mmCIF file of N, CA and C in Angstrom:
data_model
loop_
_atom_site.group_PDB
_atom_site.id
_atom_site.type_symbol
_atom_site.label_atom_id
_atom_site.label_comp_id
_atom_site.label_asym_id
_atom_site.label_seq_id
_atom_site.Cartn_x
_atom_site.Cartn_y
_atom_site.Cartn_z
ATOM 1 N N MET A 1 9.505 15.649 11.357
ATOM 2 C CA MET A 1 8.270 15.585 10.522
ATOM 3 C C MET A 1 8.904 15.100 9.238
ATOM 4 N N LEU A 2 8.140 14.172 8.573
ATOM 5 C CA LEU A 2 8.499 13.531 7.421
ATOM 6 C C LEU A 2 7.996 14.505 6.188
ATOM 7 N N LYS A 3 8.852 14.604 5.070
ATOM 8 C CA LYS A 3 8.440 15.394 3.973
ATOM 9 C C LYS A 3 7.806 14.696 2.889
ATOM 10 N N HIS A 4 7.977 13.389 2.909
ATOM 11 C CA HIS A 4 7.593 12.669 1.825
ATOM 12 C C HIS A 4 6.139 11.969 2.107
ATOM 13 N N GLN A 5 5.570 11.527 1.220
ATOM 14 C CA GLN A 5 3.968 11.147 1.365
ATOM 15 C C GLN A 5 3.866 9.841 2.221
ATOM 16 N N LEU A 6 4.941 9.059 2.381
ATOM 17 C CA LEU A 6 4.949 7.715 3.097
ATOM 18 C C LEU A 6 4.751 7.940 4.607
ATOM 19 N N LEU A 7 3.667 7.484 5.330
ATOM 20 C CA LEU A 7 3.663 7.766 6.575
ATOM 21 C C LEU A 7 3.608 6.408 7.523
ATOM 22 N N HIS A 8 3.335 5.262 6.946
ATOM 23 C CA HIS A 8 3.249 4.033 7.622
ATOM 24 C C HIS A 8 4.620 3.848 8.299
ATOM 25 N N PRO A 9 4.604 3.510 9.634
ATOM 26 C CA PRO A 9 5.650 3.456 10.387
ATOM 27 C C PRO A 9 6.427 2.052 10.236
ATOM 28 N N VAL A 10 5.711 0.966 9.966
ATOM 29 C CA VAL A 10 6.579 -0.273 9.547
ATOM 30 C C VAL A 10 7.132 -0.248 8.285
ATOM 31 N N ILE A 11 6.293 0.312 7.239
ATOM 32 C CA ILE A 11 6.877 0.385 5.838
ATOM 33 C C ILE A 11 8.164 1.379 5.825
ATOM 34 N N SER A 12 8.042 2.413 6.590
ATOM 35 C CA SER A 12 9.327 3.347 6.587
ATOM 36 C C SER A 12 10.347 2.672 7.161
ATOM 37 N N SER A 13 10.062 2.061 8.276
ATOM 38 C CA SER A 13 11.276 1.248 9.071
ATOM 39 C C SER A 13 11.920 0.398 7.931
ATOM 40 N N VAL A 14 11.253 -0.552 7.406
ATOM 41 C CA VAL A 14 11.820 -1.494 6.478
ATOM 42 C C VAL A 14 12.601 -0.657 5.404
ATOM 43 N N LEU A 15 12.013 0.245 4.754
ATOM 44 C CA LEU A 15 12.586 0.965 3.652
ATOM 45 C C LEU A 15 13.857 1.532 4.108
ATOM 46 N N GLY A 16 13.851 2.141 5.450
ATOM 47 C CA GLY A 16 15.056 2.868 5.918
ATOM 48 C C GLY A 16 16.078 1.773 6.053
ATOM 49 N N ARG A 17 15.951 0.459 6.400
ATOM 50 C CA ARG A 17 17.025 -0.567 6.504
ATOM 51 C C ARG A 17 17.407 -1.140 5.164
ATOM 52 N N ALA A 18 16.503 -0.951 4.067
ATOM 53 C CA ALA A 18 16.751 -1.591 2.711
ATOM 54 C C ALA A 18 17.986 -0.961 2.040
ATOM 55 N N GLY A 19 18.797 -1.794 1.431
ATOM 56 C CA GLY A 19 19.813 -1.365 0.738
ATOM 57 C C GLY A 19 19.699 -1.492 -0.882
ATOM 58 N N HIS A 20 20.715 -1.050 -1.636
ATOM 59 C CA HIS A 20 20.634 -1.177 -3.009
ATOM 60 C C HIS A 20 20.308 -2.552 -3.263
ATOM 61 N N HIS A 21 19.578 -2.825 -4.342
ATOM 62 C CA HIS A 21 19.024 -4.182 -5.016
ATOM 63 C C HIS A 21 18.126 -4.746 -4.060
ATOM 64 N N ALA A 22 17.668 -4.246 -2.886
ATOM 65 C CA ALA A 22 16.587 -4.822 -2.064
ATOM 66 C C ALA A 22 15.320 -4.823 -2.885
ATOM 67 N N THR A 23 14.320 -5.731 -2.754
ATOM 68 C CA THR A 23 13.233 -5.605 -3.452
ATOM 69 C C THR A 23 11.901 -5.464 -2.710
ATOM 70 N N ILE A 24 11.069 -4.788 -3.110
ATOM 71 C CA ILE A 24 9.693 -4.377 -2.357
ATOM 72 C C ILE A 24 8.684 -4.972 -3.376
ATOM 73 N N LEU A 25 7.790 -5.728 -2.736
ATOM 74 C CA LEU A 25 6.643 -6.001 -3.730
ATOM 75 C C LEU A 25 5.483 -5.413 -3.199
ATOM 76 N N ILE A 26 4.693 -4.950 -4.124
ATOM 77 C CA ILE A 26 3.393 -4.368 -4.011
ATOM 78 C C ILE A 26 2.513 -5.186 -4.507
ATOM 79 N N ALA A 27 1.758 -6.017 -3.637
ATOM 80 C CA ALA A 27 0.921 -7.191 -4.122
ATOM 81 C C ALA A 27 -0.637 -6.734 -4.172
ATOM 82 N N ASP A 28 -1.280 -7.327 -5.178
ATOM 83 C CA ASP A 28 -2.744 -7.017 -5.384
ATOM 84 C C ASP A 28 -3.313 -7.985 -4.305
ATOM 85 N N GLY A 29 -4.725 -7.920 -4.337
ATOM 86 C CA GLY A 29 -5.656 -8.686 -3.407
ATOM 87 C C GLY A 29 -5.521 -10.086 -3.513
ATOM 88 N N ASN A 30 -5.119 -10.502 -4.691
ATOM 89 C CA ASN A 30 -5.036 -12.136 -4.933
ATOM 90 C C ASN A 30 -3.792 -12.721 -4.671
ATOM 91 N N TYR A 31 -2.666 -11.892 -4.465
ATOM 92 C CA TYR A 31 -1.408 -12.435 -4.491
ATOM 93 C C TYR A 31 -1.155 -13.318 -3.148
ATOM 94 N N PRO A 32 -0.657 -14.463 -3.269
ATOM 95 C CA PRO A 32 -0.335 -15.266 -1.991
ATOM 96 C C PRO A 32 0.790 -14.829 -1.091
ATOM 97 N N ALA A 33 0.569 -13.638 -0.420
ATOM 98 C CA ALA A 33 1.525 -13.026 0.238
ATOM 99 C C ALA A 33 2.224 -13.763 1.331
ATOM 100 N N SER A 34 1.405 -14.677 1.996
ATOM 101 C CA SER A 34 1.979 -15.447 3.106
ATOM 102 C C SER A 34 2.766 -16.511 2.638
ATOM 103 N N THR A 35 2.773 -16.913 1.313
ATOM 104 C CA THR A 35 3.586 -18.102 1.082
ATOM 105 C C THR A 35 4.650 -17.645 -0.079
ATOM 106 N N LYS A 36 4.387 -16.635 -1.036
ATOM 107 C CA LYS A 36 5.236 -16.365 -2.099
ATOM 108 C C LYS A 36 6.061 -15.075 -1.627
ATOM 109 N N LYS A 37 7.188 -15.318 -0.739
ATOM 110 C CA LYS A 37 7.844 -14.223 -0.271
ATOM 111 C C LYS A 37 9.261 -14.674 -0.088
ATOM 112 N N GLY A 38 10.310 -13.623 -0.103
ATOM 113 C CA GLY A 38 11.539 -13.967 0.297
ATOM 114 C C GLY A 38 11.846 -14.404 1.877
ATOM 115 N N PRO A 39 12.888 -15.006 2.262
ATOM 116 C CA PRO A 39 13.106 -15.607 3.758
ATOM 117 C C PRO A 39 13.303 -14.299 4.506
ATOM 118 N N ASN A 40 13.561 -13.170 4.135
ATOM 119 C CA ASN A 40 13.885 -12.021 5.010
ATOM 120 C C ASN A 40 12.751 -10.841 4.914
ATOM 121 N N ALA A 41 11.731 -11.251 4.128
ATOM 122 C CA ALA A 41 10.603 -10.225 3.978
ATOM 123 C C ALA A 41 9.767 -10.018 5.088
ATOM 124 N N GLU A 42 9.307 -8.884 5.263
ATOM 125 C CA GLU A 42 8.248 -8.506 6.332
ATOM 126 C C GLU A 42 6.884 -8.237 5.355
ATOM 127 N N VAL A 43 5.863 -8.674 5.867
ATOM 128 C CA VAL A 43 4.533 -8.450 5.106
ATOM 129 C C VAL A 43 3.791 -7.459 5.918
ATOM 130 N N VAL A 44 3.319 -6.360 5.254
ATOM 131 C CA VAL A 44 2.331 -5.533 5.820
ATOM 132 C C VAL A 44 1.038 -5.538 5.082
ATOM 133 N N CYS A 45 -0.028 -5.786 5.750
ATOM 134 C CA CYS A 45 -1.245 -5.765 5.372
ATOM 135 C C CYS A 45 -2.068 -4.426 5.196
ATOM 136 N N LEU A 46 -2.332 -4.059 4.031
ATOM 137 C CA LEU A 46 -3.054 -2.811 3.991
ATOM 138 C C LEU A 46 -4.597 -3.042 3.188
ATOM 139 N N ASN A 47 -4.882 -4.343 3.340
ATOM 140 C CA ASN A 47 -6.091 -4.604 2.683
ATOM 141 C C ASN A 47 -7.363 -4.419 3.571
ATOM 142 N N LEU A 48 -7.854 -3.222 3.560
ATOM 143 C CA LEU A 48 -8.780 -2.885 4.418
ATOM 144 C C LEU A 48 -10.096 -3.322 4.074
ATOM 145 N N MET A 49 -10.530 -3.307 2.779
ATOM 146 C CA MET A 49 -11.686 -3.727 2.232
ATOM 147 C C MET A 49 -11.452 -3.785 0.589
ATOM 148 N N PRO A 50 -12.228 -4.546 -0.243
ATOM 149 C CA PRO A 50 -11.963 -4.510 -1.618
ATOM 150 C C PRO A 50 -11.524 -3.192 -2.248
ATOM 151 N N GLY A 51 -10.533 -3.065 -2.843
ATOM 152 C CA GLY A 51 -10.026 -1.943 -3.470
ATOM 153 C C GLY A 51 -9.347 -0.873 -2.569
ATOM 154 N N VAL A 52 -9.374 -1.001 -1.311
ATOM 155 C CA VAL A 52 -8.768 0.148 -0.352
ATOM 156 C C VAL A 52 -7.670 -0.523 0.506
ATOM 157 N N VAL A 53 -6.730 -0.359 0.374
ATOM 158 C CA VAL A 53 -5.884 0.560 -0.728
ATOM 159 C C VAL A 53 -5.685 -0.222 -1.885
ATOM 160 N N ASN A 54 -5.096 0.485 -2.955
ATOM 161 C CA ASN A 54 -4.782 -0.106 -4.057
ATOM 162 C C ASN A 54 -3.218 -0.110 -4.377
ATOM 163 N N CYS A 55 -2.738 -0.854 -5.377
ATOM 164 C CA CYS A 55 -1.393 -0.899 -5.707
ATOM 165 C C CYS A 55 -0.739 0.554 -6.185
ATOM 166 N N SER A 56 -1.573 1.315 -6.888
ATOM 167 C CA SER A 56 -1.020 2.493 -7.399
ATOM 168 C C SER A 56 -0.770 3.557 -6.207
ATOM 169 N N GLN A 57 -1.732 3.461 -5.324
ATOM 170 C CA GLN A 57 -1.567 4.428 -4.191
ATOM 171 C C GLN A 57 -0.243 4.007 -3.322
ATOM 172 N N VAL A 58 -0.078 2.760 -3.108
ATOM 173 C CA VAL A 58 1.168 2.319 -2.395
ATOM 174 C C VAL A 58 2.373 2.686 -3.229
ATOM 175 N N LEU A 59 2.485 2.452 -4.549
ATOM 176 C CA LEU A 59 3.431 2.832 -5.366
ATOM 177 C C LEU A 59 3.768 4.339 -5.250
ATOM 178 N N GLU A 60 2.670 5.281 -5.278
ATOM 179 C CA GLU A 60 3.061 6.653 -5.214
ATOM 180 C C GLU A 60 3.728 7.006 -3.901
ATOM 181 N N ALA A 61 3.315 6.288 -2.705
ATOM 182 C CA ALA A 61 3.905 6.596 -1.539
ATOM 183 C C ALA A 61 5.340 5.928 -1.345
ATOM 184 N N ILE A 62 5.655 4.883 -1.889
ATOM 185 C CA ILE A 62 7.005 4.287 -1.842
ATOM 186 C C ILE A 62 7.774 5.243 -2.756
ATOM 187 N N LEU A 63 7.344 5.581 -3.938
ATOM 188 C CA LEU A 63 8.346 6.479 -4.890
ATOM 189 C C LEU A 63 8.594 7.728 -4.173
ATOM 190 N N SER A 64 7.685 8.249 -3.239
ATOM 191 C CA SER A 64 7.930 9.608 -2.663
ATOM 192 C C SER A 64 9.197 9.399 -1.647
ATOM 193 N N ALA A 65 9.488 8.300 -1.096
ATOM 194 C CA ALA A 65 10.378 7.895 -0.018
ATOM 195 C C ALA A 65 11.676 7.590 -0.386
ATOM 196 N N ILE A 66 11.839 6.648 -1.367
ATOM 197 C CA ILE A 66 13.200 5.953 -1.729
ATOM 198 C C ILE A 66 13.498 5.973 -3.328
ATOM 199 N N PRO A 67 14.687 5.896 -3.703
ATOM 200 C CA PRO A 67 15.084 5.638 -5.023
ATOM 201 C C PRO A 67 14.889 4.273 -5.334
ATOM 202 N N ILE A 68 14.333 4.216 -6.739
ATOM 203 C CA ILE A 68 14.078 2.948 -7.243
ATOM 204 C C ILE A 68 14.742 2.803 -8.662
ATOM 205 N N ASP A 69 15.391 1.605 -8.912
ATOM 206 C CA ASP A 69 16.139 1.394 -10.037
ATOM 207 C C ASP A 69 15.504 0.709 -11.042
ATOM 208 N N ALA A 70 14.674 -0.229 -10.778
ATOM 209 C CA ALA A 70 13.857 -1.210 -11.727
ATOM 210 C C ALA A 70 12.384 -1.358 -11.199
ATOM 211 N N VAL A 71 11.513 -1.562 -12.263
ATOM 212 C CA VAL A 71 10.087 -1.909 -11.849
ATOM 213 C C VAL A 71 9.681 -3.085 -12.794
ATOM 214 N N ASN A 72 9.293 -3.976 -11.982
ATOM 215 C CA ASN A 72 8.885 -5.320 -12.755
ATOM 216 C C ASN A 72 7.443 -5.635 -12.516
ATOM 217 N N THR A 73 6.661 -5.965 -13.570
ATOM 218 C CA THR A 73 5.308 -6.352 -13.346
ATOM 219 C C THR A 73 5.093 -7.893 -13.583
ATOM 220 N N MET A 74 4.056 -8.546 -13.028
ATOM 221 C CA MET A 74 3.882 -9.816 -13.485
ATOM 222 C C MET A 74 3.130 -10.023 -14.652
ATOM 223 N N MET A 75 3.654 -10.663 -15.783
ATOM 224 C CA MET A 75 3.294 -10.722 -16.899
ATOM 225 C C MET A 75 1.875 -11.600 -16.876
ATOM 226 N N TYR A 76 0.942 -11.023 -17.683
ATOM 227 C CA TYR A 76 -0.332 -11.745 -17.695
ATOM 228 C C TYR A 76 -0.403 -12.923 -18.560
ATOM 229 N N THR A 77 -1.146 -13.985 -18.244
ATOM 230 C CA THR A 77 -1.315 -15.130 -18.991
ATOM 231 C C THR A 77 -2.246 -14.883 -20.118
ATOM 232 N N LYS A 78 -2.164 -15.875 -21.000
ATOM 233 C CA LYS A 78 -2.899 -15.731 -22.235
ATOM 234 C C LYS A 78 -3.776 -16.964 -22.618
ATOM 235 N N ASP A 79 -3.627 -17.942 -21.687
ATOM 236 C CA ASP A 79 -4.257 -19.098 -21.788
ATOM 237 C C ASP A 79 -4.893 -19.813 -20.581
ATOM 238 N N ASP A 80 -5.442 -19.051 -19.608
ATOM 239 C CA ASP A 80 -6.134 -19.505 -18.468
ATOM 240 C C ASP A 80 -7.348 -18.884 -18.282
ATOM 241 N N PRO A 81 -8.011 -19.124 -17.129
ATOM 242 C CA PRO A 81 -9.145 -18.399 -16.985
ATOM 243 C C PRO A 81 -9.073 -16.861 -16.656
ATOM 244 N N TYR A 82 -7.805 -16.489 -16.268
ATOM 245 C CA TYR A 82 -7.465 -15.088 -15.940
ATOM 246 C C TYR A 82 -6.689 -14.424 -17.040
ATOM 247 N N ALA A 83 -6.774 -15.025 -18.160
ATOM 248 C CA ALA A 83 -5.965 -14.509 -19.407
ATOM 249 C C ALA A 83 -6.483 -13.053 -19.843
ATOM 250 N N LEU A 84 -5.488 -12.302 -20.387
ATOM 251 C CA LEU A 84 -5.827 -11.001 -20.888
ATOM 252 C C LEU A 84 -5.172 -11.127 -22.346
ATOM 253 N N ASP A 85 -5.683 -10.159 -23.111
ATOM 254 C CA ASP A 85 -4.985 -10.158 -24.502
ATOM 255 C C ASP A 85 -4.302 -8.763 -24.742
ATOM 256 N N ALA A 86 -4.140 -8.017 -23.635
ATOM 257 C CA ALA A 86 -3.318 -6.765 -23.742
ATOM 258 C C ALA A 86 -2.967 -6.420 -22.239
ATOM 259 N N ASP A 87 -1.900 -5.453 -22.191
ATOM 260 C CA ASP A 87 -1.553 -5.023 -20.860
ATOM 261 C C ASP A 87 -2.687 -4.644 -20.035
ATOM 262 N N PRO A 88 -2.779 -5.136 -18.754
ATOM 263 C CA PRO A 88 -3.778 -4.732 -17.730
ATOM 264 C C PRO A 88 -3.850 -3.130 -17.666
ATOM 265 N N PRO A 89 -4.985 -2.670 -17.495
ATOM 266 C CA PRO A 89 -5.207 -1.169 -17.368
ATOM 267 C C PRO A 89 -4.426 -0.535 -16.278
ATOM 268 N N VAL A 90 -4.202 -1.340 -15.184
ATOM 269 C CA VAL A 90 -3.351 -0.768 -14.109
ATOM 270 C C VAL A 90 -1.990 -0.441 -14.556
ATOM 271 N N TRP A 91 -1.455 -1.079 -15.588
ATOM 272 C CA TRP A 91 -0.129 -0.708 -15.849
ATOM 273 C C TRP A 91 0.051 0.570 -16.333
ATOM 274 N N ASP A 92 -0.997 1.058 -16.920
ATOM 275 C CA ASP A 92 -1.008 2.606 -17.437
ATOM 276 C C ASP A 92 -1.061 3.480 -16.178
ATOM 277 N N ASP A 93 -1.739 3.031 -15.224
ATOM 278 C CA ASP A 93 -1.762 3.990 -13.944
ATOM 279 C C ASP A 93 -0.343 3.828 -13.324
ATOM 280 N N TYR A 94 0.328 2.661 -13.361
ATOM 281 C CA TYR A 94 1.762 2.704 -12.831
ATOM 282 C C TYR A 94 2.728 3.677 -13.681
ATOM 283 N N ARG A 95 2.406 3.706 -14.945
ATOM 284 C CA ARG A 95 3.338 4.421 -15.798
ATOM 285 C C ARG A 95 2.979 5.969 -15.413
ATOM 286 N N ALA A 96 1.903 6.362 -15.229
ATOM 287 C CA ALA A 96 1.496 7.671 -14.755
ATOM 288 C C ALA A 96 2.163 8.091 -13.364
ATOM 289 N N VAL A 97 2.110 7.228 -12.521
ATOM 290 C CA VAL A 97 2.786 7.389 -11.021
ATOM 291 C C VAL A 97 4.198 7.613 -11.274
ATOM 292 N N ILE A 98 4.794 6.743 -12.083
ATOM 293 C CA ILE A 98 6.196 6.736 -12.187
ATOM 294 C C ILE A 98 6.571 8.067 -12.977
ATOM 295 N N ARG A 99 5.853 8.592 -13.972
ATOM 296 C CA ARG A 99 6.139 9.956 -14.546
ATOM 297 C C ARG A 99 6.063 11.028 -13.530
ATOM 298 N N LYS A 100 4.722 10.940 -12.886
ATOM 299 C CA LYS A 100 4.465 11.995 -11.825
ATOM 300 C C LYS A 100 5.725 12.107 -10.903
ATOM 301 N N ALA A 101 6.492 11.068 -10.584
ATOM 302 C CA ALA A 101 7.637 10.928 -9.566
ATOM 303 C C ALA A 101 8.698 11.501 -10.262
ATOM 304 N N GLY A 102 8.605 11.731 -11.439
ATOM 305 C CA GLY A 102 9.817 12.351 -12.174
ATOM 306 C C GLY A 102 10.816 11.241 -12.714
ATOM 307 N N LEU A 103 10.489 10.080 -12.626
ATOM 308 C CA LEU A 103 11.349 8.916 -13.142
ATOM 309 C C LEU A 103 11.173 8.525 -14.443
ATOM 310 N N ALA A 104 12.282 7.976 -15.095
ATOM 311 C CA ALA A 104 12.303 7.653 -16.469
ATOM 312 C C ALA A 104 12.449 6.132 -16.445
ATOM 313 N N LEU A 105 11.603 5.398 -15.733
ATOM 314 C CA LEU A 105 11.680 3.827 -15.638
ATOM 315 C C LEU A 105 10.666 3.136 -16.415
ATOM 316 N N GLU A 106 10.895 2.145 -17.259
ATOM 317 C CA GLU A 106 9.890 1.337 -17.866
ATOM 318 C C GLU A 106 9.496 0.189 -16.993
ATOM 319 N N LEU A 107 8.244 -0.257 -17.288
ATOM 320 C CA LEU A 107 7.676 -1.438 -16.725
ATOM 321 C C LEU A 107 8.375 -2.554 -17.478
ATOM 322 N N VAL A 108 8.911 -3.578 -16.704
ATOM 323 C CA VAL A 108 9.435 -4.885 -17.323
ATOM 324 C C VAL A 108 8.813 -5.813 -16.873
ATOM 325 N N PRO A 109 7.869 -6.577 -17.629
ATOM 326 C CA PRO A 109 7.177 -7.737 -17.274
ATOM 327 C C PRO A 109 8.087 -8.889 -17.092
ATOM 328 N N ILE A 110 7.824 -9.896 -15.960
ATOM 329 C CA ILE A 110 8.388 -11.034 -15.839
ATOM 330 C C ILE A 110 7.211 -12.005 -15.767
ATOM 331 N N GLU A 111 7.579 -13.164 -16.639
ATOM 332 C CA GLU A 111 6.539 -14.285 -16.511
ATOM 333 C C GLU A 111 5.962 -14.704 -15.236
ATOM 334 N N LYS A 112 4.817 -15.130 -15.234
ATOM 335 C CA LYS A 112 4.194 -15.337 -13.852
ATOM 336 C C LYS A 112 4.898 -16.201 -12.907
ATOM 337 N N TRP A 113 5.323 -17.362 -13.329
ATOM 338 C CA TRP A 113 6.163 -18.217 -12.350
ATOM 339 C C TRP A 113 7.497 -17.724 -11.955
ATOM 340 N N ALA A 114 8.024 -17.205 -13.021
ATOM 341 C CA ALA A 114 9.343 -16.491 -12.742
ATOM 342 C C ALA A 114 9.304 -15.284 -11.807
ATOM 343 N N PHE A 115 8.217 -14.655 -11.878
ATOM 344 C CA PHE A 115 7.922 -13.453 -11.002
ATOM 345 C C PHE A 115 7.894 -13.923 -9.599
ATOM 346 N N TYR A 116 7.205 -15.085 -9.255
ATOM 347 C CA TYR A 116 7.240 -15.755 -7.863
ATOM 348 C C TYR A 116 8.635 -16.054 -7.478
ATOM 349 N N ASP A 117 9.279 -16.657 -8.387
ATOM 350 C CA ASP A 117 10.837 -16.994 -8.121
ATOM 351 C C ASP A 117 11.695 -15.617 -7.818
ATOM 352 N N ALA A 118 11.335 -14.555 -8.542
ATOM 353 C CA ALA A 118 12.041 -13.284 -8.191
ATOM 354 C C ALA A 118 11.794 -12.637 -6.967
ATOM 355 N N VAL A 119 10.534 -12.832 -6.493
ATOM 356 C CA VAL A 119 10.215 -12.509 -5.247
ATOM 357 C C VAL A 119 10.823 -13.289 -4.134
ATOM 358 N N ALA A 120 10.841 -14.564 -4.229
ATOM 359 C CA ALA A 120 11.347 -15.535 -3.108
ATOM 360 C C ALA A 120 12.881 -15.496 -3.092
ATOM 361 N N THR A 121 13.490 -14.292 -3.124
ATOM 362 C CA THR A 121 14.959 -14.357 -2.871
ATOM 363 C C THR A 121 15.270 -13.654 -1.500
ATOM 364 N N PRO A 122 16.541 -13.968 -1.194
ATOM 365 C CA PRO A 122 16.887 -13.316 0.110
ATOM 366 C C PRO A 122 16.965 -11.607 0.106
ATOM 367 N N ASP A 123 16.859 -11.115 -1.226
ATOM 368 C CA ASP A 123 16.710 -9.608 -1.383
ATOM 369 C C ASP A 123 15.505 -9.064 -1.125
ATOM 370 N N HIS A 124 14.525 -9.816 -1.127
ATOM 371 C CA HIS A 124 13.184 -9.466 -0.964
ATOM 372 C C HIS A 124 12.871 -9.143 0.627
ATOM 373 N N VAL A 125 12.796 -7.695 0.720
ATOM 374 C CA VAL A 125 12.496 -7.242 2.297
ATOM 375 C C VAL A 125 11.177 -6.971 2.647
ATOM 376 N N LEU A 126 10.316 -6.603 1.715
ATOM 377 C CA LEU A 126 8.980 -6.116 2.164
ATOM 378 C C LEU A 126 7.851 -6.634 1.005
ATOM 379 N N THR A 127 6.765 -6.912 1.654
ATOM 380 C CA THR A 127 5.545 -7.044 0.702
ATOM 381 C C THR A 127 4.539 -6.212 1.358
ATOM 382 N N VAL A 128 3.962 -5.309 0.528
ATOM 383 C CA VAL A 128 2.737 -4.682 1.001
ATOM 384 C C VAL A 128 1.613 -5.232 0.340
ATOM 385 N N GLN A 129 0.762 -5.911 1.054
ATOM 386 C CA GLN A 129 -0.442 -6.491 0.593
ATOM 387 C C GLN A 129 -1.468 -5.484 0.400
ATOM 388 N N THR A 130 -2.034 -5.348 -0.741
ATOM 389 C CA THR A 130 -3.196 -4.260 -0.768
ATOM 390 C C THR A 130 -4.467 -5.110 -0.993
ATOM 391 N N ALA A 131 -5.555 -4.292 -1.304
ATOM 392 C CA ALA A 131 -6.810 -4.976 -1.729
ATOM 393 C C ALA A 131 -7.145 -4.669 -3.094
ATOM 394 N N ASP A 132 -6.197 -4.376 -3.746
ATOM 395 C CA ASP A 132 -6.367 -4.226 -5.230
ATOM 396 C C ASP A 132 -7.085 -5.373 -5.978
ATOM 397 N N GLN A 133 -8.141 -5.050 -6.735
ATOM 398 C CA GLN A 133 -9.008 -6.235 -7.254
ATOM 399 C C GLN A 133 -8.535 -6.369 -8.651
ATOM 400 N N GLN A 134 -7.673 -5.568 -9.163
ATOM 401 C CA GLN A 134 -7.169 -5.636 -10.699
ATOM 402 C C GLN A 134 -6.309 -6.800 -11.030
ATOM 403 N N ARG A 135 -6.705 -7.478 -11.943
ATOM 404 C CA ARG A 135 -5.757 -8.636 -12.337
ATOM 405 C C ARG A 135 -4.352 -8.204 -12.803
ATOM 406 N N TYR A 136 -3.332 -8.697 -12.406
ATOM 407 C CA TYR A 136 -1.955 -8.747 -12.592
ATOM 408 C C TYR A 136 -1.471 -7.215 -12.292
ATOM 409 N N ALA A 137 -1.783 -6.891 -11.051
ATOM 410 C CA ALA A 137 -1.425 -5.569 -10.538
ATOM 411 C C ALA A 137 -0.221 -5.718 -9.661
ATOM 412 N N ASN A 138 0.309 -7.006 -9.603
ATOM 413 C CA ASN A 138 1.537 -7.104 -8.752
ATOM 414 C C ASN A 138 2.625 -6.371 -9.424
ATOM 415 N N ILE A 139 3.485 -5.577 -8.442
ATOM 416 C CA ILE A 139 4.538 -4.952 -9.014
ATOM 417 C C ILE A 139 5.851 -5.121 -8.080
ATOM 418 N N LEU A 140 6.994 -5.352 -8.650
ATOM 419 C CA LEU A 140 8.101 -5.662 -7.860
ATOM 420 C C LEU A 140 9.226 -4.489 -8.107
ATOM 421 N N LEU A 141 9.575 -3.855 -7.140
ATOM 422 C CA LEU A 141 10.498 -2.737 -7.152
ATOM 423 C C LEU A 141 11.895 -3.116 -6.670
ATOM 424 N N SER A 142 12.947 -2.531 -7.372
ATOM 425 C CA SER A 142 14.298 -2.688 -6.941
ATOM 426 C C SER A 142 14.822 -1.392 -6.266
ATOM 427 N N VAL A 143 15.355 -1.394 -5.103
ATOM 428 C CA VAL A 143 15.757 -0.108 -4.538
ATOM 429 C C VAL A 143 17.037 0.314 -5.167
ATOM 430 N N GLY A 144 17.057 1.532 -5.434
ATOM 431 C CA GLY A 144 18.221 2.218 -6.121
ATOM 432 C C GLY A 144 19.035 2.764 -5.048
ATOM 433 N N VAL A 145 19.984 3.813 -5.600
ATOM 434 C CA VAL A 145 21.045 4.500 -4.720
ATOM 435 C C VAL A 145 20.593 5.870 -4.533
ATOM 436 N N ARG A 146 20.856 6.303 -3.354
ATOM 437 C CA ARG A 146 20.661 7.781 -3.192
ATOM 438 C C ARG A 146 21.667 8.549 -3.700
ATOM 439 N N MET A 147 21.334 9.542 -4.524
ATOM 440 C CA MET A 147 22.664 10.300 -5.305
ATOM 441 C C MET A 147 22.792 11.688 -4.695
ATOM 442 N N GLY A 148 22.191 11.968 -3.662
ATOM 443 C CA GLY A 148 22.474 13.359 -3.185
ATOM 444 C C GLY A 148 21.588 13.685 -1.894
#
């Protein structure tokens, strides 16, 4: 019987095989998950209906199961139809989830096109496609080391 919050068998299996520096993408409902992924990545679709499930819920489950070294977000644009003039509200949700997990990690934004490049590497092992409707809710996690 598992003690952490993550119950999904495929996600658990991929995370169990992931090593240090492997990356996990939690993708919002707009992310092109079928085409913007690494060559070794599995895609798990949890997009049941708009908003269910969301990226914060997946982040909470994954943080309960494995150590994370780094958290990157997709930087919002300031000059297109999806532009924002401040951090997306979902980033505050992520900060709260990270604090609740007892981690002292900062969100580090990566420019949009560089974010796609960061995902499309051999180290990318998993994309969890959500139905999150929030703009710039994509988050890339780097697997850490178990210390005990």
